[in-house]
Amino acid sequence: MIRWKPAHTEAFDHSFKGLILIGFAALILYLWQTGDILLYIAPGLVPYVVAASVVLLILAGSQFRIAVRSLRERVIVCDCGHDHGHEHDAVGQGQGRSRRMLMKSGIYGLFLLPLLLGATLPSTAFAGSLAVNKGMNMGAAPVDDGKADLELVELEGNVDNGLKELFRTQPYNLDYAKLGMLLYQQDMIEMKDQWFIEKLEAINRFVDNFQGKTIRITGFVYRDKQLSGGQLIVGRMAMTHCIADIAPYGMIVEMPEADDYANDTWITVTGTIGKTQLGGRDIMKIVATDIESAEPSAVPYVYPDINFASKI
């Protein structure tokens, strides 16, 4: 059935769509300006999301332009909701109109709800509470290379042949061996934000090489039911692309006063690397020599870098 759609209704629809688009664009730009956008997406995606906000503003302008045009032209609509021409009348009330309004309100609500939640709820980072559901990633198991088909890692500069032999490994593991050689030569291994996951993986894959090495890590406290007395986990949340894929990574810390630190509190631990078992496999641990309270990191998440080897 074909009906005349009032011009003011058409104008309202397009204006409201324009306002929703502006709302999303404004929210993105606000999060970008405050830095809170890093709570939701990885840094590499920020330029694309900011560019998308500009596109949203352009689309909003288009909606307002259509709204102005609809006030000057007459529009015919049918029950399917598609425009069919340019005439003006005020027919089309009753139950059909009520159903369409209800449907339209539901559709608008789907867009308004996340916009309102994003604008009103505080931006917070996840910590150890998420690890309860996802489990803590402790890094890869140590590499058992055996004796066959092992390759040496080549680094720039003069590298001791004994060090090369120490990290001789399979071809698929050369990137982590390369990073491991650099870490091995440091007086203290600093588990900073950059390459946090890659360092964790490199140390665990070659854990026997790092026995007794000094290390420092800052993160939140987490406890796993598999831990023995005097142990806790110091962890960080890692984000690959967006908040939907965040996952906890951490290291076991061994110290007599482990029970003194509550879950989700932040500490800085300095100690030496050792080896322990968790879930039936060998992994690294830190035997703590110094513990300090710490403030949560300004950038709450760490981010994997698949191209880390090319930057060494």
CSV table of C-alpha atoms in Angstrom, one decimal:
chain,number,residue,atom,x,y,z
A,1,MET,CA,0.0,0.0,0.0
A,2,ILE,CA,1.4,3.4,-1.0
A,3,ARG,CA,1.1,6.4,1.3
A,4,TRP,CA,2.3,9.9,1.5
A,5,LYS,CA,5.0,10.4,4.0
A,6,PRO,CA,4.9,13.8,5.8
A,7,ALA,CA,8.0,15.9,5.1
A,8,HIS,CA,8.6,16.7,8.7
A,9,THR,CA,8.8,13.0,9.5
A,10,GLU,CA,11.3,12.4,6.7
A,11,ALA,CA,13.4,15.4,7.9
A,12,PHE,CA,13.3,14.1,11.5
A,13,ASP,CA,14.5,10.7,10.5
A,14,HIS,CA,17.5,11.9,8.5
A,15,SER,CA,18.4,14.6,11.2
A,16,PHE,CA,18.3,11.9,13.9
A,17,LYS,CA,20.6,9.7,11.9
A,18,GLY,CA,22.9,12.6,11.4
A,19,LEU,CA,23.0,13.3,15.1
A,20,ILE,CA,23.8,9.6,15.9
A,21,LEU,CA,26.7,9.8,13.4
A,22,ILE,CA,28.0,13.0,15.0
A,23,GLY,CA,27.7,11.4,18.4
A,24,PHE,CA,29.9,8.4,17.4
A,25,ALA,CA,32.4,10.7,15.7
A,26,ALA,CA,32.6,13.0,18.8
A,27,LEU,CA,33.1,10.0,21.1
A,28,ILE,CA,36.0,8.7,19.0
A,29,LEU,CA,37.7,12.1,18.8
A,30,TYR,CA,37.2,12.6,22.5
A,31,LEU,CA,38.8,9.2,23.4
A,32,TRP,CA,41.6,10.0,20.9
A,33,GLN,CA,42.2,13.4,22.5
A,34,THR,CA,42.3,12.0,26.1
A,35,GLY,CA,44.4,8.9,25.2
A,36,ASP,CA,41.6,6.6,26.5
A,37,ILE,CA,41.2,5.2,23.0
A,38,LEU,CA,44.2,2.9,23.8
A,39,LEU,CA,41.9,1.2,26.3
A,40,TYR,CA,39.8,-0.1,23.4
A,41,ILE,CA,42.1,-0.6,20.4
A,42,ALA,CA,45.8,-1.2,19.7
A,43,PRO,CA,47.9,1.9,18.7
A,44,GLY,CA,48.3,0.6,15.1
A,45,LEU,CA,44.6,0.9,14.6
A,46,VAL,CA,44.2,4.5,16.0
A,47,PRO,CA,44.9,6.4,12.7
A,48,TYR,CA,42.2,4.3,10.9
A,49,VAL,CA,39.6,4.8,13.6
A,50,VAL,CA,40.3,8.6,13.7
A,51,ALA,CA,40.0,8.6,9.9
A,52,ALA,CA,36.7,6.7,10.2
A,53,SER,CA,35.4,9.5,12.6
A,54,VAL,CA,36.0,12.0,9.8
A,55,VAL,CA,34.0,9.8,7.4
A,56,LEU,CA,31.2,9.7,10.0
A,57,LEU,CA,31.1,13.5,10.0
A,58,ILE,CA,30.8,13.6,6.2
A,59,LEU,CA,28.0,11.1,6.3
A,60,ALA,CA,26.2,13.1,9.0
A,61,GLY,CA,26.4,16.2,6.8
A,62,SER,CA,24.9,14.2,4.0
A,63,GLN,CA,22.0,13.2,6.3
A,64,PHE,CA,21.3,16.8,7.2
A,65,ARG,CA,21.4,17.8,3.5
A,66,ILE,CA,18.8,15.1,2.7
A,67,ALA,CA,16.7,16.3,5.7
A,68,VAL,CA,16.6,19.9,4.3
A,69,ARG,CA,15.7,18.6,0.8
A,70,SER,CA,12.8,16.5,2.3
A,71,LEU,CA,11.2,19.7,3.7
A,72,ARG,CA,11.0,21.1,0.2
A,73,GLU,CA,9.8,17.9,-1.6
A,74,ARG,CA,7.0,15.5,-1.3
A,75,VAL,CA,7.9,11.8,-0.7
A,76,ILE,CA,5.8,8.7,-1.4
A,77,VAL,CA,6.5,5.6,0.8
A,78,CYS,CA,5.0,2.1,0.9
A,79,ASP,CA,4.7,-0.4,3.7
A,80,CYS,CA,8.1,-1.8,2.8
A,81,GLY,CA,9.7,1.5,4.0
A,82,HIS,CA,11.4,2.4,0.6
A,83,ASP,CA,10.9,5.8,-0.9
A,84,HIS,CA,9.2,5.8,-4.3
A,85,GLY,CA,8.9,9.4,-5.5
A,86,HIS,CA,8.6,13.0,-4.6
A,87,GLU,CA,5.0,14.1,-3.6
A,88,HIS,CA,3.6,15.5,-0.4
A,89,ASP,CA,0.6,14.5,1.7
A,90,ALA,CA,-0.3,13.8,5.3
A,91,VAL,CA,-2.0,10.4,4.9
A,92,GLY,CA,-0.7,7.3,6.7
A,93,GLN,CA,-1.7,7.0,10.3
A,94,GLY,CA,-3.0,4.1,12.4
A,95,GLN,CA,-1.7,0.8,13.4
A,96,GLY,CA,0.8,0.5,10.5
A,97,ARG,CA,2.3,3.8,11.5
A,98,SER,CA,2.6,2.7,15.1
A,99,ARG,CA,4.4,-0.5,14.1
A,100,ARG,CA,6.8,1.4,11.9
A,101,MET,CA,7.5,3.8,14.7
A,102,LEU,CA,8.1,1.0,17.2
A,103,MET,CA,10.5,-0.7,14.7
A,104,LYS,CA,12.3,2.5,14.0
A,105,SER,CA,12.7,3.2,17.8
A,106,GLY,CA,14.2,-0.3,18.2
A,107,ILE,CA,16.7,0.3,15.4
A,108,TYR,CA,17.7,3.7,16.8
A,109,GLY,CA,18.1,2.2,20.2
A,110,LEU,CA,20.6,-0.3,18.9
A,111,PHE,CA,22.9,2.7,18.0
A,112,LEU,CA,22.0,4.9,20.9
A,113,LEU,CA,22.7,2.3,23.7
A,114,PRO,CA,26.5,1.8,22.9
A,115,LEU,CA,26.8,5.6,22.3
A,116,LEU,CA,25.3,6.4,25.7
A,117,LEU,CA,27.3,3.7,27.4
A,118,GLY,CA,30.5,4.9,25.8
A,119,ALA,CA,29.8,8.5,26.8
A,120,THR,CA,28.7,7.8,30.5
A,121,LEU,CA,30.7,4.8,31.7
A,122,PRO,CA,34.2,5.4,33.0
A,123,SER,CA,37.1,4.1,30.8
A,124,THR,CA,39.0,1.4,32.9
A,125,ALA,CA,41.6,-1.2,32.1
A,126,PHE,CA,41.1,-4.9,32.8
A,127,ALA,CA,43.5,-6.5,35.2
A,128,GLY,CA,43.8,-9.8,37.0
A,129,SER,CA,40.1,-10.4,37.3
A,130,LEU,CA,40.0,-11.3,33.6
A,131,ALA,CA,42.7,-13.9,34.0
A,132,VAL,CA,40.3,-15.9,36.2
A,133,ASN,CA,38.2,-16.7,33.1
A,134,LYS,CA,40.8,-16.7,30.4
A,135,GLY,CA,43.8,-18.1,32.3
A,136,MET,CA,47.3,-16.6,32.6
A,137,ASN,CA,49.6,-17.1,29.6
A,138,MET,CA,53.1,-18.0,30.9
A,139,GLY,CA,54.9,-18.2,27.6
A,140,ALA,CA,56.0,-21.1,25.4
A,141,ALA,CA,57.5,-24.2,26.7
A,142,PRO,CA,61.3,-24.6,26.6
A,143,VAL,CA,62.6,-25.6,23.2
A,144,ASP,CA,63.9,-29.1,22.8
A,145,ASP,CA,66.0,-28.8,19.7
A,146,GLY,CA,67.9,-32.1,19.9
A,147,LYS,CA,70.9,-32.3,17.6
A,148,ALA,CA,69.6,-32.1,14.0
A,149,ASP,CA,69.1,-29.2,11.6
A,150,LEU,CA,70.0,-26.5,14.0
A,151,GLU,CA,71.0,-23.1,12.8
A,152,LEU,CA,73.0,-20.2,14.2
A,153,VAL,CA,71.6,-16.7,14.7
A,154,GLU,CA,73.5,-13.9,13.1
A,155,LEU,CA,73.6,-10.5,14.8
A,156,GLU,CA,75.2,-7.3,13.7
A,157,GLY,CA,78.6,-6.6,15.2
A,158,ASN,CA,81.1,-9.0,16.8
A,159,VAL,CA,79.2,-11.8,18.6
A,160,ASP,CA,81.0,-14.5,20.5
A,161,ASN,CA,80.8,-17.9,18.8
A,162,GLY,CA,80.1,-19.5,22.2
A,163,LEU,CA,76.9,-17.3,22.5
A,164,LYS,CA,75.9,-18.3,19.0
A,165,GLU,CA,76.2,-22.0,19.9
A,166,LEU,CA,74.2,-21.4,23.1
A,167,PHE,CA,71.2,-20.2,21.1
A,168,ARG,CA,71.6,-22.6,18.1
A,169,THR,CA,68.0,-23.6,17.3
A,170,GLN,CA,65.5,-24.8,14.6
A,171,PRO,CA,64.8,-22.4,11.7
A,172,TYR,CA,61.3,-21.6,12.9
A,173,ASN,CA,62.7,-20.4,16.3
A,174,LEU,CA,65.4,-18.1,15.0
A,175,ASP,CA,63.6,-14.8,15.7
A,176,TYR,CA,63.3,-15.6,19.4
A,177,ALA,CA,66.8,-16.9,19.5
A,178,LYS,CA,68.0,-13.6,18.1
A,179,LEU,CA,66.1,-11.7,20.8
A,180,GLY,CA,67.3,-14.1,23.4
A,181,MET,CA,71.0,-13.4,22.5
A,182,LEU,CA,70.4,-9.7,23.0
A,183,LEU,CA,68.7,-10.2,26.4
A,184,TYR,CA,71.4,-12.6,27.5
A,185,GLN,CA,74.1,-9.9,27.0
A,186,GLN,CA,72.2,-7.4,29.2
A,187,ASP,CA,73.2,-6.9,32.9
A,188,MET,CA,69.6,-6.6,33.8
A,189,ILE,CA,66.6,-7.7,31.7
A,190,GLU,CA,63.9,-5.0,31.8
A,191,MET,CA,60.4,-6.3,31.1
A,192,LYS,CA,59.1,-2.9,29.8
A,193,ASP,CA,56.1,-2.4,27.6
A,194,GLN,CA,57.9,-2.8,24.3
A,195,TRP,CA,58.3,-6.4,23.4
A,196,PHE,CA,57.0,-7.6,26.7
A,197,ILE,CA,55.4,-10.7,25.2
A,198,GLU,CA,58.3,-11.4,22.8
A,199,LYS,CA,60.8,-11.2,25.8
A,200,LEU,CA,58.6,-13.6,27.8
A,201,GLU,CA,58.5,-16.0,24.9
A,202,ALA,CA,62.3,-15.8,24.2
A,203,ILE,CA,63.2,-16.4,27.9
A,204,ASN,CA,60.9,-19.3,28.2
A,205,ARG,CA,62.0,-21.0,25.0
A,206,PHE,CA,65.6,-20.8,26.2
A,207,VAL,CA,65.0,-20.8,29.9
A,208,ASP,CA,68.1,-23.0,30.7
A,209,ASN,CA,70.3,-20.3,29.2
A,210,PHE,CA,68.9,-17.6,31.5
A,211,GLN,CA,69.3,-19.3,34.8
A,212,GLY,CA,70.7,-16.8,37.4
A,213,LYS,CA,70.2,-13.8,35.1
A,214,THR,CA,68.8,-10.6,36.8
A,215,ILE,CA,65.4,-9.4,35.7
A,216,ARG,CA,62.9,-6.7,36.6
A,217,ILE,CA,59.2,-6.6,35.9
A,218,THR,CA,56.3,-4.3,36.9
A,219,GLY,CA,52.7,-5.6,36.7
A,220,PHE,CA,49.6,-6.6,38.7
A,221,VAL,CA,49.4,-9.4,41.2
A,222,TYR,CA,47.5,-12.5,40.3
A,223,ARG,CA,47.2,-15.9,41.9
A,224,ASP,CA,46.6,-19.2,40.2
A,225,LYS,CA,45.2,-22.2,42.1
A,226,GLN,CA,48.2,-24.3,40.8
A,227,LEU,CA,50.7,-22.1,42.5
A,228,SER,CA,52.5,-23.4,45.6
A,229,GLY,CA,53.0,-21.4,48.8
A,230,GLY,CA,55.3,-18.4,48.5
A,231,GLN,CA,54.4,-17.8,44.9
A,232,LEU,CA,52.4,-15.3,42.9
A,233,ILE,CA,52.2,-14.1,39.3
A,234,VAL,CA,53.1,-10.6,38.1
A,235,GLY,CA,51.2,-10.0,34.9
A,236,ARG,CA,50.2,-7.6,32.2
A,237,MET,CA,47.2,-7.5,29.9
A,238,ALA,CA,48.0,-7.8,26.2
A,239,MET,CA,46.0,-6.5,23.3
A,240,THR,CA,46.4,-7.7,19.8
A,241,HIS,CA,43.8,-5.6,17.9
A,242,CYS,CA,41.0,-4.5,20.3
A,243,ILE,CA,39.5,-5.0,23.7
A,244,ALA,CA,37.8,-8.2,22.5
A,245,ASP,CA,41.1,-10.1,22.2
A,246,ILE,CA,42.9,-9.0,25.4
A,247,ALA,CA,44.7,-11.7,27.3
A,248,PRO,CA,46.8,-11.9,30.4
A,249,TYR,CA,50.6,-12.7,30.3
A,250,GLY,CA,52.8,-13.1,33.3
A,251,MET,CA,55.7,-14.6,35.2
A,252,ILE,CA,55.7,-16.6,38.4
A,253,VAL,CA,57.5,-14.8,41.3
A,254,GLU,CA,58.8,-16.7,44.3
A,255,MET,CA,59.2,-14.9,47.6
A,256,PRO,CA,58.5,-15.6,51.3
A,257,GLU,CA,56.1,-12.7,51.7
A,258,ALA,CA,53.9,-13.5,48.6
A,259,ASP,CA,50.8,-13.5,50.8
A,260,ASP,CA,51.3,-9.9,51.7
A,261,TYR,CA,50.3,-8.6,48.3
A,262,ALA,CA,46.6,-8.5,47.3
A,263,ASN,CA,45.4,-9.4,43.9
A,264,ASP,CA,45.4,-6.6,41.3
A,265,THR,CA,47.8,-4.5,43.2
A,266,TRP,CA,50.8,-3.3,41.2
A,267,ILE,CA,54.4,-4.1,42.2
A,268,THR,CA,57.9,-4.0,40.8
A,269,VAL,CA,59.9,-7.1,41.3
A,270,THR,CA,63.7,-7.5,40.8
A,271,GLY,CA,65.2,-11.0,41.1
A,272,THR,CA,67.0,-13.8,39.3
A,273,ILE,CA,65.6,-16.2,36.7
A,274,GLY,CA,65.0,-19.7,37.8
A,275,LYS,CA,62.8,-22.6,36.6
A,276,THR,CA,59.7,-24.2,38.0
A,277,GLN,CA,56.8,-26.3,36.9
A,278,LEU,CA,53.2,-25.3,36.3
A,279,GLY,CA,50.6,-27.6,34.8
A,280,GLY,CA,53.1,-30.3,34.2
A,281,ARG,CA,55.6,-28.3,32.1
A,282,ASP,CA,58.8,-26.4,32.9
A,283,ILE,CA,58.5,-22.6,32.8
A,284,MET,CA,60.6,-19.7,34.1
A,285,LYS,CA,60.2,-18.2,37.5
A,286,ILE,CA,61.7,-15.1,39.2
A,287,VAL,CA,63.3,-15.6,42.6
A,288,ALA,CA,62.6,-12.1,44.1
A,289,THR,CA,65.4,-10.1,45.8
A,290,ASP,CA,63.6,-6.8,45.9
A,291,ILE,CA,59.9,-5.8,45.8
A,292,GLU,CA,58.4,-2.3,45.6
A,293,SER,CA,54.9,-1.0,45.3
A,294,ALA,CA,54.2,0.5,41.9
A,295,GLU,CA,51.7,2.7,40.1
A,296,PRO,CA,49.7,1.1,37.2
A,297,SER,CA,51.3,1.7,33.9
A,298,ALA,CA,50.2,4.9,32.0
A,299,VAL,CA,49.5,2.6,29.0
A,300,PRO,CA,47.6,-0.2,30.6
A,301,TYR,CA,48.2,-2.8,27.9
A,302,VAL,CA,51.2,-4.3,26.1
A,303,TYR,CA,51.0,-5.1,22.4
A,304,PRO,CA,52.6,-7.9,20.4
A,305,ASP,CA,54.9,-7.0,17.6
A,306,ILE,CA,55.1,-9.6,14.8
A,307,ASN,CA,57.9,-7.7,13.2
A,308,PHE,CA,60.1,-7.4,16.3
A,309,ALA,CA,63.0,-9.4,14.7
A,310,SER,CA,63.4,-7.0,11.9
A,311,LYS,CA,63.9,-4.1,14.4
A,312,ILE,CA,66.7,-5.8,16.4
